[in-house]
XYZ file of C-alpha atoms in Angstrom:
673
model
C -122.774 -2.808 -286.128
C -123.606 -5.187 -283.243
C -127.120 -5.162 -281.845
C -127.553 -3.083 -278.685
C -131.075 -4.139 -277.624
C -131.848 -7.553 -276.117
C -133.398 -9.659 -278.828
C -137.119 -10.196 -278.541
C -137.764 -7.801 -275.646
C -140.642 -5.551 -276.637
C -141.011 -3.943 -273.231
C -138.813 -3.188 -270.231
C -136.758 -6.043 -268.811
C -137.961 -7.428 -265.486
C -136.586 -10.498 -263.736
C -133.308 -11.598 -262.229
C -130.539 -14.167 -261.889
C -131.990 -17.664 -262.096
C -129.906 -20.501 -260.692
C -132.060 -23.610 -261.213
C -129.065 -25.884 -260.702
C -129.470 -25.199 -256.971
C -132.888 -26.888 -257.005
C -134.490 -30.185 -258.071
C -135.699 -30.021 -261.658
C -139.231 -30.658 -260.411
C -139.294 -27.102 -259.044
C -138.537 -25.472 -262.407
C -142.154 -25.579 -263.592
C -143.307 -23.908 -260.383
C -140.624 -21.273 -260.840
C -141.720 -20.467 -264.364
C -145.393 -20.335 -263.353
C -144.539 -17.832 -260.623
C -142.338 -15.846 -263.008
C -145.336 -15.398 -265.269
C -147.444 -14.310 -262.291
C -144.803 -11.705 -261.402
C -144.504 -10.370 -264.957
C -140.932 -11.583 -265.473
C -139.672 -10.985 -269.018
C -136.021 -12.079 -268.790
C -133.748 -14.090 -266.488
C -129.957 -14.464 -266.337
C -128.845 -18.107 -266.422
C -125.637 -20.145 -266.447
C -123.330 -17.535 -264.915
C -121.832 -19.914 -262.316
C -122.490 -23.203 -264.132
C -119.117 -24.175 -265.617
C -118.704 -27.206 -263.346
C -122.122 -28.502 -264.428
C -121.680 -27.769 -268.125
C -118.168 -29.287 -268.241
C -117.936 -31.716 -265.305
C -114.535 -32.977 -266.488
C -112.112 -31.752 -269.159
C -113.723 -31.722 -272.626
C -116.779 -33.634 -271.359
C -119.948 -31.571 -271.715
C -123.448 -31.945 -270.276
C -125.854 -29.484 -271.875
C -129.071 -31.447 -271.434
C -130.223 -29.604 -268.330
C -129.595 -26.217 -269.949
C -131.398 -27.319 -273.120
C -134.462 -28.229 -271.071
C -134.303 -24.998 -269.078
C -134.067 -22.723 -272.122
C -136.871 -24.624 -273.844
C -139.049 -24.211 -270.758
C -138.345 -20.481 -270.608
C -139.174 -20.067 -274.293
C -142.426 -21.997 -273.960
C -143.473 -19.525 -271.272
C -142.457 -16.351 -273.090
C -139.418 -15.605 -270.919
C -136.165 -14.500 -272.531
C -132.683 -15.565 -271.405
C -129.598 -13.529 -270.625
C -127.200 -16.441 -271.111
C -123.936 -16.343 -269.200
C -120.527 -17.609 -270.147
C -119.513 -19.188 -266.808
C -115.898 -18.031 -266.943
C -115.977 -16.287 -263.546
C -115.952 -19.661 -261.766
C -113.682 -22.337 -263.290
C -114.330 -25.854 -261.960
C -112.302 -27.590 -259.251
C -110.835 -29.998 -261.825
C -109.398 -27.038 -263.720
C -107.537 -25.718 -260.690
C -106.362 -29.220 -259.805
C -104.724 -29.375 -263.237
C -103.565 -25.739 -263.229
C -103.076 -24.462 -259.669
C -100.965 -21.614 -261.064
C -104.189 -20.141 -262.532
C -105.166 -19.089 -259.012
C -104.128 -15.459 -258.481
C -101.180 -14.424 -256.320
C -101.153 -11.353 -254.080
C -98.386 -8.759 -254.046
C -96.821 -10.439 -251.001
C -96.664 -13.838 -252.728
C -99.736 -15.471 -251.208
C -101.575 -17.817 -253.590
C -105.367 -17.788 -253.237
C -107.210 -21.103 -252.984
C -110.227 -22.542 -254.761
C -113.576 -22.287 -252.985
C -114.958 -18.827 -253.726
C -115.525 -16.989 -257.001
C -113.469 -14.794 -259.292
C -110.177 -16.423 -258.231
C -108.535 -15.981 -261.625
C -105.144 -14.995 -262.961
C -106.259 -13.276 -266.156
C -102.799 -13.674 -267.693
C -102.801 -17.446 -267.299
C -102.782 -19.120 -270.752
C -104.554 -22.248 -269.499
C -107.426 -20.167 -268.152
C -107.644 -18.223 -271.384
C -107.749 -21.407 -273.438
C -110.392 -23.034 -271.241
C -112.555 -19.895 -271.148
C -112.478 -19.569 -274.917
C -113.371 -23.256 -275.292
C -116.464 -23.208 -273.065
C -117.615 -19.941 -274.651
C -117.254 -21.452 -278.121
C -119.260 -24.532 -277.119
C -122.065 -22.411 -275.695
C -122.188 -20.106 -278.712
C -122.351 -22.972 -281.189
C -125.099 -24.727 -279.273
C -127.364 -21.798 -278.387
C -126.766 -19.138 -281.045
C -130.159 -19.788 -282.610
C -132.147 -20.711 -279.523
C -135.418 -18.736 -279.566
C -135.137 -17.832 -275.866
C -131.756 -16.134 -276.264
C -131.955 -12.362 -275.820
C -128.492 -11.407 -274.587
C -125.044 -12.871 -273.923
C -123.600 -12.201 -270.480
C -119.807 -12.667 -270.317
C -118.185 -13.539 -266.959
C -119.519 -11.658 -263.901
C -118.507 -8.382 -262.245
C -114.954 -8.110 -263.575
C -112.628 -6.647 -260.947
C -114.616 -8.067 -258.009
C -113.193 -9.522 -255.847
C -109.780 -9.800 -257.594
C -108.466 -7.627 -260.405
C -104.672 -7.914 -260.192
C -102.409 -10.946 -259.884
C -98.650 -10.725 -259.258
C -97.436 -14.147 -260.405
C -94.744 -14.964 -262.983
C -97.306 -15.285 -265.797
C -98.406 -11.746 -264.995
C -94.797 -10.540 -264.792
C -94.123 -11.793 -268.330
C -97.426 -10.394 -269.585
C -96.702 -7.030 -267.916
C -93.376 -6.817 -269.757
C -95.153 -7.481 -273.062
C -97.703 -4.789 -272.180
C -94.908 -2.329 -271.401
C -93.197 -3.121 -274.710
C -96.448 -2.465 -276.581
C -97.170 0.701 -274.589
C -93.711 2.290 -274.444
C -91.685 0.420 -277.098
C -88.322 0.777 -275.290
C -86.997 0.407 -271.756
C -85.716 3.976 -272.011
C -89.250 5.248 -272.475
C -90.343 3.257 -269.411
C -87.516 4.776 -267.357
C -88.537 8.247 -268.468
C -92.240 7.694 -267.743
C -91.608 6.145 -264.341
C -88.888 8.565 -263.244
C -86.590 5.686 -262.317
C -83.655 8.041 -261.742
C -85.221 8.531 -258.308
C -83.866 6.068 -255.702
C -81.678 4.407 -258.333
C -84.466 2.333 -259.884
C -83.290 2.582 -263.492
C -83.758 -0.551 -265.669
C -81.365 -1.662 -268.402
C -83.820 -4.136 -269.942
C -87.557 -4.813 -269.790
C -86.783 -8.313 -268.505
C -85.590 -6.720 -265.251
C -89.073 -5.380 -264.496
C -91.458 -7.245 -262.200
C -94.953 -6.407 -260.962
C -95.021 -3.962 -258.033
C -94.736 -6.604 -255.350
C -94.159 -5.874 -251.663
C -91.082 -3.708 -251.050
C -89.442 -2.490 -247.809
C -90.989 0.959 -248.194
C -93.098 2.741 -250.781
C -92.399 1.595 -254.316
C -92.475 3.533 -257.558
C -95.921 5.195 -257.848
C -95.791 5.413 -261.653
C -95.089 1.671 -261.846
C -97.985 0.969 -259.462
C -100.283 3.152 -261.586
C -99.266 1.386 -264.791
C -99.859 -1.974 -263.141
C -103.415 -0.936 -262.341
C -103.835 -0.029 -266.013
C -102.290 -3.339 -267.050
C -104.546 -5.383 -264.753
C -107.631 -3.614 -266.050
C -106.524 -4.034 -269.673
C -105.798 -7.740 -269.105
C -109.305 -8.415 -267.823
C -110.640 -6.473 -270.797
C -108.552 -8.576 -273.207
C -110.271 -11.686 -271.893
C -113.695 -10.104 -272.202
C -112.986 -9.071 -275.797
C -111.843 -12.595 -276.653
C -115.140 -14.056 -275.427
C -117.163 -11.229 -276.990
C -115.566 -11.788 -280.385
C -116.302 -15.521 -280.234
C -119.941 -14.730 -279.503
C -120.150 -12.114 -282.264
C -118.722 -14.571 -284.769
C -120.838 -17.574 -283.817
C -123.994 -15.821 -282.575
C -124.495 -12.719 -284.725
C -127.417 -10.474 -283.921
C -127.323 -11.117 -280.158
C -125.815 -8.279 -278.082
C -123.014 -9.027 -275.626
C -122.655 -7.455 -272.195
C -120.901 -7.948 -268.882
C -122.301 -6.577 -265.659
C -120.436 -3.526 -264.393
C -120.308 -2.209 -260.827
C -119.947 1.508 -261.528
C -120.819 2.757 -258.037
C -117.687 4.232 -256.457
C -118.734 2.410 -253.284
C -118.485 -0.986 -254.987
C -115.568 -1.218 -257.439
C -112.398 0.855 -257.731
C -110.238 -1.279 -260.047
C -111.993 -0.925 -263.413
C -111.774 1.965 -265.896
C -115.380 1.924 -267.017
C -114.797 4.584 -269.685
C -112.658 2.010 -271.513
C -115.049 -0.877 -270.827
C -118.082 1.070 -272.028
C -116.574 1.155 -275.516
C -116.288 -2.647 -275.656
C -119.754 -3.899 -274.674
C -122.738 -3.851 -277.010
C -125.079 -2.933 -274.156
C -123.902 -1.381 -270.896
C -125.327 -3.161 -267.861
C -124.781 -2.632 -264.155
C -125.236 -4.157 -260.694
C -126.016 -1.897 -257.750
C -126.500 -2.544 -254.037
C -127.366 -0.033 -251.331
C -124.445 0.732 -249.034
C -125.707 0.998 -245.464
C -122.898 3.169 -244.128
C -125.005 6.083 -242.914
C -125.161 7.834 -246.260
C -128.444 8.642 -247.965
C -128.726 5.431 -249.932
C -130.988 6.825 -252.650
C -128.369 9.460 -253.512
C -125.679 6.808 -253.964
C -128.127 4.883 -256.151
C -128.826 7.916 -258.337
C -125.100 8.592 -258.681
C -124.397 5.004 -259.764
C -127.212 5.133 -262.304
C -125.940 8.432 -263.715
C -122.417 7.015 -263.929
C -123.693 3.936 -265.754
C -125.710 5.991 -268.242
C -122.683 8.183 -268.864
C -120.462 5.160 -269.516
C -123.132 4.137 -272.049
C -122.734 7.476 -273.805
C -126.240 8.537 -272.764
C -127.874 5.519 -274.392
C -130.305 3.258 -272.521
C -128.569 0.683 -270.332
C -129.768 -2.241 -268.215
C -129.825 -2.810 -264.451
C -128.886 -6.502 -264.269
C -128.772 -6.827 -260.484
C -130.069 -5.116 -257.385
C -131.827 -6.454 -254.302
C -135.466 -6.862 -253.371
C -134.639 -6.261 -249.705
C -131.599 -6.824 -247.475
C -128.263 -8.125 -248.697
C -125.814 -10.262 -246.718
C -122.223 -9.106 -247.158
C -122.102 -5.886 -245.133
C -121.616 -5.756 -241.345
C -125.304 -4.883 -240.948
C -127.918 -5.610 -243.598
C -131.303 -4.043 -242.877
C -134.396 -4.957 -244.857
C -135.818 -2.452 -247.293
C -138.852 -0.543 -246.094
C -142.213 -1.169 -247.755
C -142.175 0.479 -251.189
C -138.409 0.994 -251.187
C -137.801 -1.796 -253.695
C -140.088 -0.067 -256.211
C -138.519 3.340 -255.568
C -135.035 1.895 -256.100
C -136.117 0.179 -259.312
C -137.830 3.238 -260.780
C -134.903 5.495 -259.857
C -132.636 3.343 -262.034
C -135.224 3.379 -264.818
C -135.628 7.161 -264.565
C -131.882 7.544 -265.024
C -131.725 5.433 -268.164
C -132.144 1.725 -267.438
C -134.501 -0.112 -269.775
C -135.532 -2.470 -266.998
C -134.895 -3.701 -263.477
C -133.489 -7.131 -262.652
C -132.521 -8.605 -259.301
C -130.135 -11.009 -257.688
C -131.772 -13.443 -257.575
C -135.059 -15.149 -258.496
C -135.323 -17.816 -255.765
C -133.489 -17.286 -252.468
C -130.726 -19.854 -251.938
C -130.857 -22.349 -249.071
C -127.116 -23.005 -249.111
C -123.921 -21.181 -249.871
C -122.450 -17.799 -249.025
C -125.465 -15.764 -250.153
C -128.323 -17.675 -248.566
C -129.313 -14.628 -246.507
C -129.307 -12.327 -249.564
C -132.896 -11.370 -250.402
C -134.543 -12.583 -253.606
C -137.680 -12.139 -255.676
C -139.058 -15.388 -254.243
C -137.906 -15.363 -250.600
C -137.569 -18.209 -248.112
C -140.983 -17.134 -246.803
C -142.537 -17.973 -250.176
C -145.443 -16.263 -251.878
C -147.238 -15.379 -248.629
C -144.768 -12.578 -247.931
C -144.438 -8.832 -248.269
C -141.479 -9.119 -250.630
C -143.351 -11.404 -253.032
C -146.422 -9.178 -253.079
C -144.228 -6.147 -253.822
C -142.437 -8.065 -256.588
C -145.750 -8.897 -258.282
C -146.938 -5.304 -257.958
C -143.639 -4.004 -259.328
C -143.788 -6.384 -262.284
C -147.160 -4.967 -263.277
C -145.882 -1.399 -262.884
C -142.789 -2.077 -264.969
C -145.054 -3.517 -267.643
C -147.033 -0.265 -267.704
C -143.855 1.658 -268.575
C -143.288 -0.122 -271.897
C -143.599 3.151 -273.900
C -140.412 4.584 -272.372
C -138.203 1.818 -273.808
C -135.386 3.361 -275.831
C -135.872 6.920 -274.561
C -132.962 8.818 -273.008
C -132.508 10.609 -269.702
C -132.164 14.390 -269.943
C -129.222 15.815 -267.957
C -128.669 19.359 -266.690
C -124.965 19.469 -265.730
C -121.783 17.396 -265.965
C -119.333 16.086 -263.385
C -115.845 15.270 -264.640
C -114.611 11.920 -263.352
C -111.674 9.685 -264.274
C -111.034 6.261 -262.754
C -107.310 6.439 -263.598
C -106.984 9.715 -261.718
C -108.670 8.017 -258.748
C -106.141 5.184 -258.939
C -103.244 7.635 -258.960
C -104.556 9.764 -256.119
C -105.043 6.799 -253.804
C -101.435 5.598 -254.087
C -99.195 5.992 -251.051
C -97.476 9.099 -249.753
C -99.870 11.866 -250.691
C -100.106 15.123 -248.682
C -103.029 13.882 -246.555
C -104.732 10.516 -246.189
C -107.861 12.418 -245.100
C -108.429 13.712 -248.625
C -110.576 11.085 -250.319
C -111.473 11.611 -253.991
C -114.522 9.391 -253.669
C -115.754 11.466 -250.716
C -115.434 14.670 -252.760
C -117.221 13.117 -255.740
C -120.021 11.927 -253.438
C -120.243 15.326 -251.729
C -120.428 17.391 -254.928
C -122.898 14.956 -256.452
C -125.122 15.124 -253.365
C -125.108 18.914 -253.486
C -126.147 18.855 -257.157
C -128.791 16.232 -256.387
C -130.228 18.440 -253.653
C -130.468 21.282 -256.172
C -132.559 18.890 -258.333
C -130.005 18.830 -261.134
C -129.611 15.633 -263.170
C -125.948 14.795 -263.720
C -124.028 13.334 -266.621
C -120.494 12.186 -265.840
C -117.817 13.000 -268.397
C -114.244 11.989 -269.131
C -111.841 14.947 -268.748
C -111.140 14.984 -272.493
C -114.788 14.617 -273.586
C -116.847 17.259 -275.378
C -118.452 19.394 -272.653
C -120.118 22.004 -274.840
C -123.666 20.759 -274.158
C -123.480 21.565 -270.436
C -123.958 25.050 -268.922
C -122.159 23.895 -265.735
C -119.273 21.439 -265.314
C -117.970 20.353 -261.908
C -114.529 18.816 -261.212
C -114.631 17.344 -257.684
C -111.307 15.449 -257.738
C -108.948 15.306 -260.708
C -105.444 14.911 -259.289
C -104.194 13.345 -262.539
C -104.865 15.526 -265.570
C -103.402 15.398 -269.051
C -102.438 18.528 -270.941
C -105.216 17.671 -273.396
C -107.756 17.669 -270.576
C -106.473 21.042 -269.386
C -106.902 22.539 -272.857
C -110.370 21.004 -273.052
C -111.527 22.645 -269.822
C -110.007 25.971 -270.824
C -111.784 25.924 -274.189
C -115.028 25.020 -272.457
C -114.843 28.123 -270.255
C -113.647 30.416 -273.054
C -116.675 29.370 -275.094
C -119.132 30.316 -272.364
C -119.184 27.444 -269.892
C -119.139 27.667 -266.111
C -116.545 25.473 -264.399
C -116.148 24.561 -260.710
C -112.888 22.903 -259.635
C -112.069 21.467 -256.222
C -108.645 21.383 -254.570
C -105.722 19.047 -255.425
C -106.739 18.865 -259.083
C -104.436 19.236 -262.089
C -101.353 18.208 -260.099
C -99.740 15.376 -262.112
C -99.694 14.064 -265.674
C -100.631 10.579 -266.894
C -97.367 9.162 -265.469
C -97.922 10.648 -261.989
C -95.235 13.274 -262.675
C -95.900 16.762 -261.322
C -96.594 19.201 -264.140
C -93.885 21.771 -264.823
C -94.292 25.019 -262.940
C -96.600 25.969 -260.118
C -99.710 24.052 -259.179
C -102.307 23.417 -260.550
C -100.516 22.672 -263.810
C -102.888 22.679 -266.817
C -105.523 24.523 -264.758
C -103.441 27.618 -263.991
C -104.718 29.659 -266.936
C -108.374 28.670 -266.785
C -108.542 29.288 -263.010
C -106.404 32.440 -263.154
C -104.232 31.494 -260.164
C -101.319 29.501 -258.856
C -100.948 27.478 -255.673
C -97.648 27.932 -253.873
C -98.078 25.202 -251.276
C -100.548 22.716 -249.839
C -101.283 22.910 -246.119
C -103.430 19.922 -245.076
C -105.067 20.103 -241.672
C -104.698 17.666 -238.811
C -107.650 15.478 -237.764
C -110.336 17.515 -236.029
C -108.916 20.887 -237.126
C -111.114 23.383 -238.939
C -110.677 26.786 -240.501
C -113.098 29.646 -241.032
C -113.497 31.307 -244.365
C -115.263 34.648 -244.751
C -117.030 36.017 -247.778
C -119.461 38.620 -249.000
C -121.170 40.706 -246.325
C -119.207 38.994 -243.550
C -120.708 35.578 -244.126
C -118.784 32.616 -242.709
C -118.240 28.986 -243.656
C -116.335 26.216 -241.901
C -113.909 23.946 -243.758
C -111.563 21.107 -242.857
C -108.960 18.584 -244.141
C -107.178 20.864 -246.631
C -106.004 24.429 -247.193
C -103.719 26.026 -249.789
C -101.658 29.136 -250.332
C -103.466 30.505 -253.402
C -102.050 33.421 -255.403
C -104.544 35.075 -257.804
C -103.233 35.643 -261.342
C -106.359 37.298 -262.708
C -108.939 35.546 -260.542
C -111.081 37.462 -258.061
C -111.113 36.456 -254.408
C -114.656 35.656 -253.251
C -113.936 33.964 -249.904
C -110.808 34.300 -247.754
C -109.180 32.137 -245.072
C -109.857 33.812 -241.754
C -107.515 31.646 -239.687
C -105.006 28.832 -239.972
C -101.667 28.967 -241.780
C -103.362 30.220 -244.958
C -105.091 33.120 -243.159
C -105.469 36.077 -245.495
C -105.112 33.965 -248.635
C -107.994 33.304 -251.054
C -110.083 30.233 -250.239
C -112.578 30.461 -253.119
C -111.935 32.367 -256.321
C -113.826 33.300 -259.479
C -112.146 33.918 -262.829
C -113.741 35.375 -265.928
C -112.148 33.925 -269.069
C -113.494 34.577 -272.537
C -117.257 34.125 -272.418
C -117.283 31.921 -269.309
C -116.371 31.645 -265.653
C -114.162 29.305 -263.612
C -114.532 28.833 -259.845
C -111.884 27.290 -257.590
C -112.351 26.044 -254.019
C -109.079 25.305 -252.232
C -110.481 23.628 -249.120
C -112.981 20.949 -248.150
C -116.428 22.452 -247.737
C -119.286 20.705 -246.006
C -122.709 20.401 -247.634
C -123.873 23.942 -246.810
C -120.715 25.435 -248.264
C -120.919 23.329 -251.407
C -124.549 24.311 -251.843
C -123.643 28.001 -251.617
C -120.729 27.583 -254.048
C -122.861 25.698 -256.565
C -125.599 28.292 -256.170
C -123.216 31.059 -257.283
C -121.923 28.910 -260.123
C -125.475 28.075 -261.213
C -126.208 31.793 -261.433
C -123.210 32.222 -263.732
C -124.460 29.266 -265.794
C -127.978 30.765 -265.924
C -129.492 27.668 -264.338
C -132.699 28.714 -262.644
C -133.138 27.566 -259.036
C -135.705 24.822 -258.474
C -136.963 25.835 -255.065
C -140.467 24.607 -255.926
C -139.305 20.973 -255.772
C -139.424 19.346 -252.316
C -136.271 17.983 -250.692
C -135.679 14.274 -251.401
C -138.345 14.186 -254.079
C -136.434 13.088 -257.138
C -137.587 14.532 -260.479
C -135.966 13.208 -263.656
C -136.966 13.258 -267.322
C -136.589 10.754 -270.131
C -137.290 11.749 -273.724
C -137.462 9.938 -277.042
C -139.517 9.366 -280.159
C -142.433 8.110 -278.071
C -142.578 11.271 -275.953
C -141.242 12.939 -272.822
C -141.677 11.278 -269.435
C -141.362 12.876 -266.014
C -140.433 10.598 -263.105
C -141.270 11.872 -259.627
C -139.939 9.675 -256.808
C -140.852 10.612 -253.253
C -138.178 9.359 -250.838
C -139.852 11.032 -247.852
C -142.564 10.057 -245.365
C -144.769 13.002 -246.369
C -147.005 13.557 -249.387
C -145.538 15.956 -251.940
C -146.552 17.922 -255.004
C -144.434 18.433 -258.096
C -145.140 21.178 -260.661
C -145.799 20.051 -264.231
C -144.964 22.265 -267.207
C -147.604 20.485 -269.313
C -150.600 18.214 -268.955
C -150.050 14.491 -269.217
C -151.088 10.958 -268.327
C -149.725 9.168 -265.271
C -148.686 5.728 -266.531
C -148.887 3.779 -263.264
C -152.454 4.822 -262.418
C -153.800 5.859 -265.825
C -154.970 9.176 -264.381
C -154.686 12.550 -266.100
C -152.211 14.976 -264.519
C -152.002 18.763 -264.704
C -150.734 21.690 -262.676
C -149.177 20.088 -259.612
C -148.669 16.329 -259.542
C -149.539 14.663 -256.224
C -146.877 12.132 -255.187
C -147.855 10.247 -252.017
C -145.242 9.507 -249.346
C -142.824 6.824 -250.541
C -144.530 6.588 -253.936
C -143.518 6.975 -257.577
C -145.366 8.705 -260.383
C -144.451 8.645 -264.080
C -146.182 11.164 -266.338
C -146.150 11.038 -270.107
C -146.337 14.730 -270.964
C -148.630 15.881 -273.758
C -147.207 17.394 -276.885
C-alpha cells in the first residue's frame, strides 16, 4: 500500500508555496531563516518550474533545485515537490501549438497563462511523463522530500478541450464505456431530433450547435474530460510510485462548490495517496466561514474520513475577485484552525514570499511586501507557534453527526440547458442546507448517493436531480433500517444518462418518500407562495412548487396559494423503522431550520441550544485522545460547555465546566479520559 503521510513530518504541516525562482538566489538564505522563525515545517516547490528545469527540449538544469532542496534539508524543512506539468514551456507550444486547448466554438487558446492544456494531446502526455521521470529519478532519495505534488488544481481554469485529438480520444472512451454505437444511441436517446449515429466515427465532441444539443452527450463529455485529466494524473502518479517508493503522491483539489465544478472528486479521491485541498474565501456576501467549513467537510469526506492536508489558503486578501478585502486581525488563524478542526493535518498558504511581478502580485503571502514589520507577518509567526502546539492531534479524525448526499455528476447534469427553471441552483440548495445544519451545530460528512449511510442518524439530500436505481434502493434501505432522510425538490428525476425514470416523479424516490409528483410549477422571479402548517404557522417559499400526491406520506405543510394551492408542500413518511421527509419548494433559512428541527427530532438528535451562534464546535478523536475545537467567529466573548475536564493546548491552561472563548479566538481542548 502507498504511504499516506508526508515522509518525515512528525507534527502538523505549516508553510506554503515557495517560488524561489522569482528571486535572486542570495535571498534564499534569508527566506529559510525567516521560515524557521515562523515555524515552517514544509514548503511546496517546483510547481511552475518546467521552463527552468527544461529550458529547451531534452536539456535539463537541475542545479538550482539541487541547491534549494539541500538548503531546505539543512534547515529542517521538508519539501512537497511538484511535477511542473500544469505549465509547459513556451518552446513546447512553439513545437506543438495543437496542445493548446480549443473551446467548443473552435477558438484556440494562446500561451501566456497557466493550465492551457489539451489533456488528450499525445505530445503533452509524452513530455509530461518525461519531466516527471527525470524528477523522480533525481530526487527519489533526497532527504528533504516529504510528498510528491502532481500538476496543480486540475480542472482550473480549463477542463475540457474540443479539438480533433479530443474527438478521437472521446470515440475511444465511448467504445470502452459502451462497446457499440447502438449502446451509445440508446444511452443518449438519439432517436430524438434524428441524431442517430451509424458508427462511432460519426461522433464529435459537443461543439457549438444552432440550438441546444444532446444533453446526454454533453453529460458524457463532462465525464470524459474529467476522466482524461485523471488518466494523466495516474500516469504521473505511477511513475512516481515506481521510481520513488515510500513517498505519497497528491494533487491539490479545489472541492469548494464555489471554486471548481468540473471535477468528480469522489473518483479523484480514490486515486491520490493523500487528499489535499486549496481553499479561498469567496467575498460574495455569504458568511465566508460557513463556506470554509463546507469545503473542509467535503474534502474530508472525499478522503473517506481520513486526515487530509490544506495545501493552499491565504494569509489575507486575494487578487482575482472583483473586490478583495483584507482579513481581519485573527481571521487567518481562525480560518487555519477551522480546516484543522475538520480534518486537515496542517495549514499551508499560497505563498511564502509575495510576488513583485506577474498576475498574482497583489495576492497576500506569509511574507508580505511590507516585510517582517507587518501585522500579517506577526500573525504568521504566532500561528506557526500555535500549529506547533497541536502536534498531538496529528492522525486523529473529525467526528461527524449527520450526512449530506452530494454527487458532482448530478450537478453537471442539472446545470445543462433547458431545465424547468434557471433559478433553481443545486449549489445554492447545497449551501443553504449545509448552512442550516451548521447553525444547528451539526458536523457534516458528505456522502456519495450509493455509499453506506448506516452510521448517520440523519441524511440530507439537498439536490440530486440525477439518481441511479442503486442510489434509490440505498436510500430506501437506509430509512427502512431506522434512518431519517430529508429530500429537497427536483431530486430523483433522471438516471445516469439524463433519461427521465419510468413512471411518475420522483423515480427511485417514490416508495421511500411515499408520494408522486404530477407536475413541476416553477415560480417567476420575485414570486412567492405561502405554506401553512401545524397550528396555523406560516412559511414563505419561492422559485419552485410542485403538485404532490401523497401515496402513504402524511402532509405536514400545505401550499396556501399559487397554482399548487391545497397540495402538500412538505410531507413525512414512515417506512419500516425510519422516516423520510420531502420538501417540494425552496425554503429560506428559517424554513430549513424548522424542517431540520423536526427531522432531528425523528433522528433523536438532541438540540444544541447551549452553543452560541457562529461559535464553531468540532471534535477530532484518535489514539492520542479526543480534542474539542471551539472557534469564535463573533465579536463577543463566548462560553462553550465541556462534557469533561481537559487541557487547552494553545494556552496550556486547564479547562472544565464552561470553556471561555474570547471574541475572534480559538481554543483547542484535549479532553481527559
